[in-house]
Tab-separated table of C-alpha atoms and ligand atoms in Angstrom:
chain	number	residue	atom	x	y	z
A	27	UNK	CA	0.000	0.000	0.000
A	28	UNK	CA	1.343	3.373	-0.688
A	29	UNK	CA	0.998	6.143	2.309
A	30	UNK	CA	-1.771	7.652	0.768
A	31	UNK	CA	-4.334	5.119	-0.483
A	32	UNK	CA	-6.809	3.247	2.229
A	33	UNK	CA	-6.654	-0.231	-0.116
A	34	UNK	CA	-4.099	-1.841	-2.208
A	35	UNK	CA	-4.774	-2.825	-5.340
A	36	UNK	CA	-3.468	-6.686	-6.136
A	37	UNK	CA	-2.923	-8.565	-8.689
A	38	UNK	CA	-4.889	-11.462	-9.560
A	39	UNK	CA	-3.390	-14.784	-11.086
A	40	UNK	CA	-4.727	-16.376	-13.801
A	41	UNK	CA	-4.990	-17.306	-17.522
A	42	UNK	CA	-7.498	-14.445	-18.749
A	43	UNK	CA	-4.329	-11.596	-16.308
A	44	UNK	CA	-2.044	-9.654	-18.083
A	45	UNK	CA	1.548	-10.855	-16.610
A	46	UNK	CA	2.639	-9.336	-13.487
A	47	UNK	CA	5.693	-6.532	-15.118
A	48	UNK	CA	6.956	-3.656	-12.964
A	49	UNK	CA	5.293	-1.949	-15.504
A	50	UNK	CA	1.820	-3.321	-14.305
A	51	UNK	CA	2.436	-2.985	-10.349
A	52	UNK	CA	3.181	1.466	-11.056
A	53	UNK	CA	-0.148	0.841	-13.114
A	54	UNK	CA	-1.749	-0.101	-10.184
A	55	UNK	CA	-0.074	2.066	-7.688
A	56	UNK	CA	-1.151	4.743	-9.935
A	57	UNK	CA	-4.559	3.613	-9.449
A	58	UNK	CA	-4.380	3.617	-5.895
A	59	UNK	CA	-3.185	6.953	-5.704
A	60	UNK	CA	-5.685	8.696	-7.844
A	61	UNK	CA	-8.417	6.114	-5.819
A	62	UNK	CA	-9.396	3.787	-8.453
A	63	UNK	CA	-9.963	0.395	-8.246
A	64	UNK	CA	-10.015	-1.744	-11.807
A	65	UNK	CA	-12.699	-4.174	-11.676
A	66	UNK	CA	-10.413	-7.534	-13.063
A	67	UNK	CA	-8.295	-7.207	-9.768
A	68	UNK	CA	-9.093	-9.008	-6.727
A	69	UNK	CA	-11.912	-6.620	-5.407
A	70	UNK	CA	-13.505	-9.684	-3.378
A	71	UNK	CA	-16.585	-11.194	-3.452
A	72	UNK	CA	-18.584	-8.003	-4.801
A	73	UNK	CA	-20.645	-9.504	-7.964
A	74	UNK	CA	-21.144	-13.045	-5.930
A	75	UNK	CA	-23.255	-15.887	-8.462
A	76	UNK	CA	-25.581	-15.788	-5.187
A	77	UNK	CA	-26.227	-14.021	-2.415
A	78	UNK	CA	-23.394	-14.415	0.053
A	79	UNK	CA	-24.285	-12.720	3.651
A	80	UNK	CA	-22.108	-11.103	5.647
A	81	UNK	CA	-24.403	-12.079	8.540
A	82	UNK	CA	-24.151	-15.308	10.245
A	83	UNK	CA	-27.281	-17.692	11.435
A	84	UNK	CA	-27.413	-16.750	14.997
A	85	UNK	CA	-29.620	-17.673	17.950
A	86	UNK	CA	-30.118	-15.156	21.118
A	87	UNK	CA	-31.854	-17.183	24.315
A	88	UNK	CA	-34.569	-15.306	25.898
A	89	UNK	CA	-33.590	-16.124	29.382
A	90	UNK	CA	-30.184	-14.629	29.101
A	91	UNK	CA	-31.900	-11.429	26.744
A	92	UNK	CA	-34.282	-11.415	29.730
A	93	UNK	CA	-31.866	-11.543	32.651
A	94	UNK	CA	-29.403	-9.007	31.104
A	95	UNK	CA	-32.172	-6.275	30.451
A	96	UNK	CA	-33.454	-6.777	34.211
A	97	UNK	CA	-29.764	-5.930	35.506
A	98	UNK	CA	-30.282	-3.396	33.086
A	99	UNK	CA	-33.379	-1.683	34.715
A	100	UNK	CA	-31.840	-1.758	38.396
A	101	UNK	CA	-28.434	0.244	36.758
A	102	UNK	CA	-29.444	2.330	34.343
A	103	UNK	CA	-32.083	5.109	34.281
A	104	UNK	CA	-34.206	5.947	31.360
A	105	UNK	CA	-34.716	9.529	30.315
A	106	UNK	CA	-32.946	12.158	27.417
A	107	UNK	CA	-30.548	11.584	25.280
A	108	UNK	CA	-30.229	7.900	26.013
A	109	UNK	CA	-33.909	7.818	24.857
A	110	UNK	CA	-34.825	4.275	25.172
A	111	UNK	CA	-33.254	1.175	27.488
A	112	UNK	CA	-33.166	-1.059	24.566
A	113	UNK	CA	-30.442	-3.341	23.962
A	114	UNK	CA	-29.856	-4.453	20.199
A	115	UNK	CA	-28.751	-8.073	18.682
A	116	UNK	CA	-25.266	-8.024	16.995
A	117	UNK	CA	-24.649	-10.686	14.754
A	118	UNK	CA	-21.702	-11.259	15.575
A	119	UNK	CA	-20.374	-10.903	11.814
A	120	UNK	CA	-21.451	-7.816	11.280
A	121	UNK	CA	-18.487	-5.539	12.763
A	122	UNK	CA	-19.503	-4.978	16.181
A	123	UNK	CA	-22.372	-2.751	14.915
A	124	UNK	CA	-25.915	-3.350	16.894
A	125	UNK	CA	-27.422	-5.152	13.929
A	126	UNK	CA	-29.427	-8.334	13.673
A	127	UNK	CA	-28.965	-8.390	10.015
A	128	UNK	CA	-27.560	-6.128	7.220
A	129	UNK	CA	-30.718	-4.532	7.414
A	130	UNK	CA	-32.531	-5.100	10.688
A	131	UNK	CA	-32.369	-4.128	14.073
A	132	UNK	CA	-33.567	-5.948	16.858
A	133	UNK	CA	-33.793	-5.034	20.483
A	134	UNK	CA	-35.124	-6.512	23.629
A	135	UNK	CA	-36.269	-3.181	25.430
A	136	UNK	CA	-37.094	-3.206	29.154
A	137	UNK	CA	-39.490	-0.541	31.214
A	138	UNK	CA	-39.358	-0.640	34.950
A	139	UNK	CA	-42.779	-0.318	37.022
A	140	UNK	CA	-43.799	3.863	36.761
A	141	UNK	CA	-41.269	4.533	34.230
A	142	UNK	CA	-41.377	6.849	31.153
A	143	UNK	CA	-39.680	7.011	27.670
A	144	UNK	CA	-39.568	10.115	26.843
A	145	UNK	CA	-41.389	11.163	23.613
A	146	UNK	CA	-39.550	11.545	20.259
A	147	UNK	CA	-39.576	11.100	16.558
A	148	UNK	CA	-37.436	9.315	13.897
A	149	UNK	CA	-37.772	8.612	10.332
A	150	UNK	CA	-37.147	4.955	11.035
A	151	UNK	CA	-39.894	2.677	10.640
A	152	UNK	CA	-40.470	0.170	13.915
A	153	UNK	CA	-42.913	-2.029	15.341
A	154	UNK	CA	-43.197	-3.781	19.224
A	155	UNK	CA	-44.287	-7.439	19.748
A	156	UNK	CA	-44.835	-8.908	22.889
A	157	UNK	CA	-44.113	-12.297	24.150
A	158	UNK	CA	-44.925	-12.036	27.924
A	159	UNK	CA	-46.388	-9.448	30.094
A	160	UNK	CA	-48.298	-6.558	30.417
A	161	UNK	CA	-48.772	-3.402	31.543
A	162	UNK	CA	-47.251	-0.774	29.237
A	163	UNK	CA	-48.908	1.802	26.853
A	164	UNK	CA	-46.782	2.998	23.520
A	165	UNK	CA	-48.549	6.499	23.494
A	166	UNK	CA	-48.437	6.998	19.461
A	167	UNK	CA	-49.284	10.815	18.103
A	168	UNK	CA	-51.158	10.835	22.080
A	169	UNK	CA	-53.211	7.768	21.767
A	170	UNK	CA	-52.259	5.203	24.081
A	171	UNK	CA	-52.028	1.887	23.120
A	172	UNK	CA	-51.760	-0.766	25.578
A	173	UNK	CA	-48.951	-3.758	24.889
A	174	UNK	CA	-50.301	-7.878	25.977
A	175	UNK	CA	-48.624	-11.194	25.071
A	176	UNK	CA	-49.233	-11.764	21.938
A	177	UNK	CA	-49.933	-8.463	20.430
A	178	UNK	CA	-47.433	-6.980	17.708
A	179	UNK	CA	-47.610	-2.904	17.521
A	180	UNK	CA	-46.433	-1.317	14.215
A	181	UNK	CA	-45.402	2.542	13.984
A	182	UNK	CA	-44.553	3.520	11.193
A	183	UNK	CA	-41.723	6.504	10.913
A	184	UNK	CA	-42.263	9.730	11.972
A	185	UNK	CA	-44.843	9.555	14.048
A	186	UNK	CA	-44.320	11.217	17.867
A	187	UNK	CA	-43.834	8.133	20.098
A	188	UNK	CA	-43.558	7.686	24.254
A	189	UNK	CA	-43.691	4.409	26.486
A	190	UNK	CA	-45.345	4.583	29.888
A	191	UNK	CA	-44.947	1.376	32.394
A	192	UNK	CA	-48.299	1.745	34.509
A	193	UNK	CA	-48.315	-1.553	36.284
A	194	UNK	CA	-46.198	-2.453	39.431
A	195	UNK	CA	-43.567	-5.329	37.767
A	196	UNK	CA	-41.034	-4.422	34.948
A	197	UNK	CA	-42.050	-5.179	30.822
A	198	UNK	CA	-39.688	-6.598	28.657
A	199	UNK	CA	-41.071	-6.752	24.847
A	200	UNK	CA	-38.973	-6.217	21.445
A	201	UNK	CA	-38.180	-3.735	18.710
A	202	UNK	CA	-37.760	-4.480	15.314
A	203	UNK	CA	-36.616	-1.471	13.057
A	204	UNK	CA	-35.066	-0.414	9.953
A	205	UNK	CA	-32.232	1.532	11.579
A	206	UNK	CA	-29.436	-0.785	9.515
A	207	UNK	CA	-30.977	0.145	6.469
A	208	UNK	CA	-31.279	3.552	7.336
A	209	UNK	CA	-28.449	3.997	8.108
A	210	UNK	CA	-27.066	2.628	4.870
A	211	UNK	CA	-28.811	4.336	2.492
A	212	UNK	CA	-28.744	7.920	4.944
A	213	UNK	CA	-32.205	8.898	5.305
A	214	UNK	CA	-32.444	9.633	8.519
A	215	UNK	CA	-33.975	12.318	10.610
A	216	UNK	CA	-35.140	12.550	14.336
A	217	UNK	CA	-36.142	15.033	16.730
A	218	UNK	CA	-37.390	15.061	20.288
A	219	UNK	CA	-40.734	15.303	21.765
A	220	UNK	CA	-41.803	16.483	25.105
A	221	UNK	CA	-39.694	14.785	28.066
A	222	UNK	CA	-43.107	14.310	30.274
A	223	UNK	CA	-46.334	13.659	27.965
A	224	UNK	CA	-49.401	14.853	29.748
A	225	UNK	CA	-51.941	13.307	32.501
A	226	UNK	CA	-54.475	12.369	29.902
A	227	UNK	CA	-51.384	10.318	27.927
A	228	UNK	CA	-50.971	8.566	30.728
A	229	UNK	CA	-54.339	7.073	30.712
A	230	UNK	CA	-54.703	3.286	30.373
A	231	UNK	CA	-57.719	2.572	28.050
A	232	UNK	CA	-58.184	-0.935	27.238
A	233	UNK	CA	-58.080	0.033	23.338
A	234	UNK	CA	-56.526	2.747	21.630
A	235	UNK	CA	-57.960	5.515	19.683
A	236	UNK	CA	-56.434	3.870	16.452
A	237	UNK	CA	-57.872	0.541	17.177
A	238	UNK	CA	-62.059	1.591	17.213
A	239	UNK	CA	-61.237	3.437	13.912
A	240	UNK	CA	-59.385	0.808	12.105
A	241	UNK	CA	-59.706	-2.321	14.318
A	242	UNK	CA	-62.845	-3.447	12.169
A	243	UNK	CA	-62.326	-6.227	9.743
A	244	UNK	CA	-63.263	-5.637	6.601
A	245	UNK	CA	-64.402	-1.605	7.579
A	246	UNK	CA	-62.474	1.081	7.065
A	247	UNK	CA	-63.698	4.966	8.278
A	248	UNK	CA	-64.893	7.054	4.801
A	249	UNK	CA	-63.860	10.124	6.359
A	250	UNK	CA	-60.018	9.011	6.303
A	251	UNK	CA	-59.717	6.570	3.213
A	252	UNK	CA	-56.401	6.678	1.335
A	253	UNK	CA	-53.776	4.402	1.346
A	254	UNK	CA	-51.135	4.907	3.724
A	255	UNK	CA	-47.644	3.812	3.297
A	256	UNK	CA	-47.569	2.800	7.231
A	257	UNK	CA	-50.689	0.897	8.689
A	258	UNK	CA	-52.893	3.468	11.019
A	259	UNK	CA	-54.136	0.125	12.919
A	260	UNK	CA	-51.200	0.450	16.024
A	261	UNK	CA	-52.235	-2.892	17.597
A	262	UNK	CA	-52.592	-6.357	15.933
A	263	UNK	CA	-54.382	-8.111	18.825
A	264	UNK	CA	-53.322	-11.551	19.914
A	265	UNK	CA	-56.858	-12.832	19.974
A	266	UNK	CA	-57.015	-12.217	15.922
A	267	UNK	CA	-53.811	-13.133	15.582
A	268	UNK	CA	-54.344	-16.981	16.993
A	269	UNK	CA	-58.260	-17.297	15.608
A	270	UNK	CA	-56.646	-16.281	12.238
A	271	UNK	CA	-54.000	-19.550	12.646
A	272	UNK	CA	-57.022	-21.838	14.232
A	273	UNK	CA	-59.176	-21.149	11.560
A	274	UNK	CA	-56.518	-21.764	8.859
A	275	UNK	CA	-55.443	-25.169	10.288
A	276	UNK	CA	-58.923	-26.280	10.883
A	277	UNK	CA	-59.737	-25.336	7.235
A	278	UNK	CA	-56.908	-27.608	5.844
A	279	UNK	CA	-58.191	-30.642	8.267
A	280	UNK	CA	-61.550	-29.970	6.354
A	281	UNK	CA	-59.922	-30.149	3.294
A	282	UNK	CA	-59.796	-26.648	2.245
A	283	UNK	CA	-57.218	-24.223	1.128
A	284	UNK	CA	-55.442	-21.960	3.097
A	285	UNK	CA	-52.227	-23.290	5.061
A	286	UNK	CA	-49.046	-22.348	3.171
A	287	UNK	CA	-47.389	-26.114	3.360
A	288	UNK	CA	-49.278	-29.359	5.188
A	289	UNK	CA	-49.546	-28.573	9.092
A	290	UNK	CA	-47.903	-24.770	8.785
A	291	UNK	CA	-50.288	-21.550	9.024
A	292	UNK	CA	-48.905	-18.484	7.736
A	293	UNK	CA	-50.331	-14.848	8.003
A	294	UNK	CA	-49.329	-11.717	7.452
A	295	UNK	CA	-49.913	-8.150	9.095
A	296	UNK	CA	-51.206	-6.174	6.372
A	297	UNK	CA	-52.422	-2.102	6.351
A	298	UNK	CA	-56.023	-2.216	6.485
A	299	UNK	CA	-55.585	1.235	3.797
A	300	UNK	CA	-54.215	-0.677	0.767
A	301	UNK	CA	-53.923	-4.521	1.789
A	302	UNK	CA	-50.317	-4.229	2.141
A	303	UNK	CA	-47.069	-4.483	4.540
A	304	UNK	CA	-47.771	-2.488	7.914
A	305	UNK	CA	-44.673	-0.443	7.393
A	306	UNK	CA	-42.902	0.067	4.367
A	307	UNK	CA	-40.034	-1.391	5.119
A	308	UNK	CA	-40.635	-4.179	7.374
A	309	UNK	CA	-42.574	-7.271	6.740
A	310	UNK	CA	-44.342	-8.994	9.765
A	311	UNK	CA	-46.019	-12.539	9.595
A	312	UNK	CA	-47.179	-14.919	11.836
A	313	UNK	CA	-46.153	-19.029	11.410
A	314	UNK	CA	-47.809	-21.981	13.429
A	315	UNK	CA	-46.069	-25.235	12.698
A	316	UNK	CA	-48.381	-28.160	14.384
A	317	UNK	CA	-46.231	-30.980	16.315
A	318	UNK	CA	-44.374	-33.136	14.314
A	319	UNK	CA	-44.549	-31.026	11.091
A	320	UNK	CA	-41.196	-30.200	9.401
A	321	UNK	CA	-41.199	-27.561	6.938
A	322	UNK	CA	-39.650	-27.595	3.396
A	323	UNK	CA	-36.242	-25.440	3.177
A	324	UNK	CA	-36.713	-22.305	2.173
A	325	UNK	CA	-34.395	-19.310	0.497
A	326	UNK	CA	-35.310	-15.982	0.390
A	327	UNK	CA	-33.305	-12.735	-0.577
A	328	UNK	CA	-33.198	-10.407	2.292
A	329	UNK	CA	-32.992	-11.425	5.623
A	330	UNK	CA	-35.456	-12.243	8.080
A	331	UNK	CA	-35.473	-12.443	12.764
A	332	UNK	CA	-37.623	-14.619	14.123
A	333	UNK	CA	-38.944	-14.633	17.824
A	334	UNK	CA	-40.626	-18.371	19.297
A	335	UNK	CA	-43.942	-16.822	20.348
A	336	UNK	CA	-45.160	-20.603	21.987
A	337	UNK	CA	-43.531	-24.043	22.304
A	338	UNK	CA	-40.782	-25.475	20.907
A	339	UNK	CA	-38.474	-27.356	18.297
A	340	UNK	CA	-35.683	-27.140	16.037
A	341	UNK	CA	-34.864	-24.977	13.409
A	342	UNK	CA	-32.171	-25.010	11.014
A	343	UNK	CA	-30.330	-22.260	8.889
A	344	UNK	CA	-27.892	-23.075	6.666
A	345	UNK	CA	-25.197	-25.103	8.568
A	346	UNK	CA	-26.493	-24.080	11.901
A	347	UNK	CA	-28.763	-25.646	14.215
A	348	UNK	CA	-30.983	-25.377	17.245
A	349	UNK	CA	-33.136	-26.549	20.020
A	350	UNK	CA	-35.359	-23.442	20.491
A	351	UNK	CA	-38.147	-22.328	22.780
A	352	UNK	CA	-40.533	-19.508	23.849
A	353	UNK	CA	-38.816	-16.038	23.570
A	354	UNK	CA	-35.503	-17.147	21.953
A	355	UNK	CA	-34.877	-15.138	18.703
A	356	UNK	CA	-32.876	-16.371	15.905
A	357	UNK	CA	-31.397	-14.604	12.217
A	358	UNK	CA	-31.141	-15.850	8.656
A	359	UNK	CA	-29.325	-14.351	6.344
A	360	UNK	CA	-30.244	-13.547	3.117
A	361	UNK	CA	-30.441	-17.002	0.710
A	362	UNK	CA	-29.344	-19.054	3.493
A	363	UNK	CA	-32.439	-22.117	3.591
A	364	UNK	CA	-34.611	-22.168	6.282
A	365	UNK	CA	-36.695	-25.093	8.212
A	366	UNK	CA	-37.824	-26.322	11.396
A	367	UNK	CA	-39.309	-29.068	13.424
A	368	UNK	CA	-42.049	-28.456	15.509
A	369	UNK	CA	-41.808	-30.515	18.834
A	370	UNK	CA	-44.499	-31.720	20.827
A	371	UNK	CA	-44.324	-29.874	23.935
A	372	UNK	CA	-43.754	-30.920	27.798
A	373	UNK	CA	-45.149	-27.482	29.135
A	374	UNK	CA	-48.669	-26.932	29.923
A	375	UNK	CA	-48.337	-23.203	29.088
A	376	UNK	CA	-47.686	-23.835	25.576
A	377	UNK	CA	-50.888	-24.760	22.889
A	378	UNK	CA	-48.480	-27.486	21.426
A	379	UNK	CA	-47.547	-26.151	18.108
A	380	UNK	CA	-44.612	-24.090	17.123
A	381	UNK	CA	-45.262	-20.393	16.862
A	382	UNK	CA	-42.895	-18.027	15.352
A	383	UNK	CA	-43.237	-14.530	14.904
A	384	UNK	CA	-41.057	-13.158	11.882
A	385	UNK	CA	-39.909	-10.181	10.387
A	386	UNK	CA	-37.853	-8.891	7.452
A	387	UNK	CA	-37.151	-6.516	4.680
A	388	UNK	CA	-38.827	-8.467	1.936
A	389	UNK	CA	-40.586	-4.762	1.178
A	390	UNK	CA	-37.668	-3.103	0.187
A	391	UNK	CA	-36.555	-6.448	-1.687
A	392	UNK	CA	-39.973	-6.271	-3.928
A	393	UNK	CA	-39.989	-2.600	-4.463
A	394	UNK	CA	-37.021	-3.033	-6.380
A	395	UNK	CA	-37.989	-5.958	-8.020
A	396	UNK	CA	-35.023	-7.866	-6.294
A	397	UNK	CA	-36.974	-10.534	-4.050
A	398	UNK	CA	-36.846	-14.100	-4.873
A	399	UNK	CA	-37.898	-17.016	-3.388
A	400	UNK	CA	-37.298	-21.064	-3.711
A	401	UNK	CA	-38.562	-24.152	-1.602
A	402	UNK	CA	-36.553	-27.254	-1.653
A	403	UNK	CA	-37.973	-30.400	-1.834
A	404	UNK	CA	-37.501	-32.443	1.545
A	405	UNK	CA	-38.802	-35.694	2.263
B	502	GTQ	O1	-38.887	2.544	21.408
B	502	GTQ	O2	-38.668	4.397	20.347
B	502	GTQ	O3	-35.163	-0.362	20.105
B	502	GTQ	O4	-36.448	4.813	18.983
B	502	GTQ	C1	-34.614	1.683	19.071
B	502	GTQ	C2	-34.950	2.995	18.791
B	502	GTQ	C3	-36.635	1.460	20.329
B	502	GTQ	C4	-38.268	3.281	20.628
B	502	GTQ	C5	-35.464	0.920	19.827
B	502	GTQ	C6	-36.136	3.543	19.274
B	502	GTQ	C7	-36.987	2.762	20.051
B	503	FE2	FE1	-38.265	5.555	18.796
């Protein structure tokens, strides 16, 4: 490398090279002076036949996720400037930066009982989902929304935002957001809110304002039709959620369509405005895998993080493997295939089937026409 050029430009062997001359090495220190990089070199895996992720399969345990955010809450106040006490999922090939995926971030994010997050606003796109507990309100644009097990809470960018713990034990839930991607492609903007929102925010309806407007199947208001490019529903309720997967698997033991694969449910949260993804960014969907069903391996470009909502099994991605149950979240990378096992299981908690809640960037991916999809056959 000379002194002033960040990369070196080498010479690659083979038939189709010119010869390595002294000639040919000042041609390429010449190029790494003025900052150029000729495309024949060894520039390293950049045009790949496939997708090749930089991300690795990874899987977080919810215990330890759990346990680390509660040490968390007894150390380290919530308030300004730190904004949130959310702790993100690194894959660990990804450079040390807080990202689940390329794309993604994930966080577990942990209120203690009485405690606000202050209110701000970011363009990046999020949603919560909640696999135990209760007792928090997102306040969204000053309609509070309250957070059960179960129930998965998009908010789309932009839009003013708060948490408020009202009940006497902690919450743990988690965030899934675009920040990655934001960050990437340097779009972002954020400001901050008020650092106490009012008395009347702090109420704890049992439904939010957003909900009796656009929790109607089917209904929408007249007065605000239009598609929206983020869903104005801010609660998908666990009790839809799980009649949407009964019905689905019931309908296949009938002999009817509907189940994506034998013995696997699959939904989607769409924006009741124009039938679409709930943000425009993030994809959300809902799988239940009944006991002893193993899916077929699937690829997909873009990646996806998965959360076990209920029971357990075994998934596998790519040349990783494991024994997962409720709460543990997992990664795969873009084009890596994708299965699992559902288990029958031992705990009385848990319906039986595997549940897995998923998200990804698959919107982004079909926007620009660059999704694709394959299912291998297994047997
Ligand atoms: O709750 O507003 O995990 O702004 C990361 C950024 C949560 C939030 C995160 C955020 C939030
Ligand atoms: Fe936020």
């Amino acid at each position: 490398m000379t002194d002033t050029s960040p990369f070196t430009v080498v010479a690659k062997e083979g038939p189709d090279q010119p010869p390595v001359t002294p000639e040919l090495e000042d041609l390429y220190r010449g190029f790494e002076k003025a900052l150029l990089v000729p495309l024949w070199t060894e520039i390293g895996g950049l045009m790949p036949h496939q997708p090749a992720s930089k991300a690795t399969p990874h899987l977080w345990e919810w215990t330890t996720l759990v346990e680390l955010a509660g040490k968390a809450g007894e150390l380290v106040p919530v308030g300004r400037g730190g904004e949130r006490r959310a702790i993100a999922l690194a894959n660990p090939s990804l450079g040390g930066r807080p990202y689940a995926t390329p794309t993604l971030w994930a966080a577990i994010q942990y209120l203690m009982p009485g405690e606000d997050a202050p209110e701000h606003r970011h363009t990046q796109n999020a949603f919560r989902f909640v696999v135990e507990g209760e007792g928090v309100w997102t306040v969204v644009e000053r309609d509070p929304v309250p957070m059960r097990r179960g129930d998965f809470l998009p908010q789309a960018g932009m839009h003013w935002h708060a948490h408020h713990n009202a009940a006497s034990t902690p919450m743990a839930w988690i965030d899934g957001l675009d920040i990655p991607f934001q960050y990437e492609v340097e779009s972002q903007f954020f400001d901050f809110g008020r650092d106490t929102i009012s008395e009347a925010e702090h109420a704890t309806p049992d439904r939010s304002r957003a909900e009796r407007l656009w929790g109607h199947p089917g209904i929408a208001p007249v007065s605000q039709l239009g598609s929206l490019p983020g869903s104005p529903l801010l609660a998908y309720r666990w009790v839809d959620t799980d009649a949407a997967l009964v019905d689905q698997l019931d309908l296949e033991r009938e002999g009817f369509p509907g189940v994506v694969e034998p013995g696997h449910a699959l939904v989607r949260f769409t924006n009741p405005t124009n039938g679409g993804d709930v943000l425009p960014t993030i994809r959300t969907q809902f799988h239940r895998v009944t006991p002893g069903t193993q899916t077929a391996p699937r690829r997909e470009t873009g990646s996806s993080v998965y959360q076990v909502f209920d029971g357990s099994g075994r998934v596998t991605v790519g040349d990783h493997a494991w024994s997962v149950t409720r709460g543990d979240l997992f990664v795969v990378p873009s084009w890596q295939p994708f299965s699992v096992v559902s288990q029958a299981s031992a705990s009385d908690s848990d319906s039986g089937a595997l549940d897995l809640f998923q998200f990804s960037d698959a919107p982004i991916l079909e926007r620009l026409n660059l999704f694709k999809s394959t299912v291998e056959d297994h047997s």
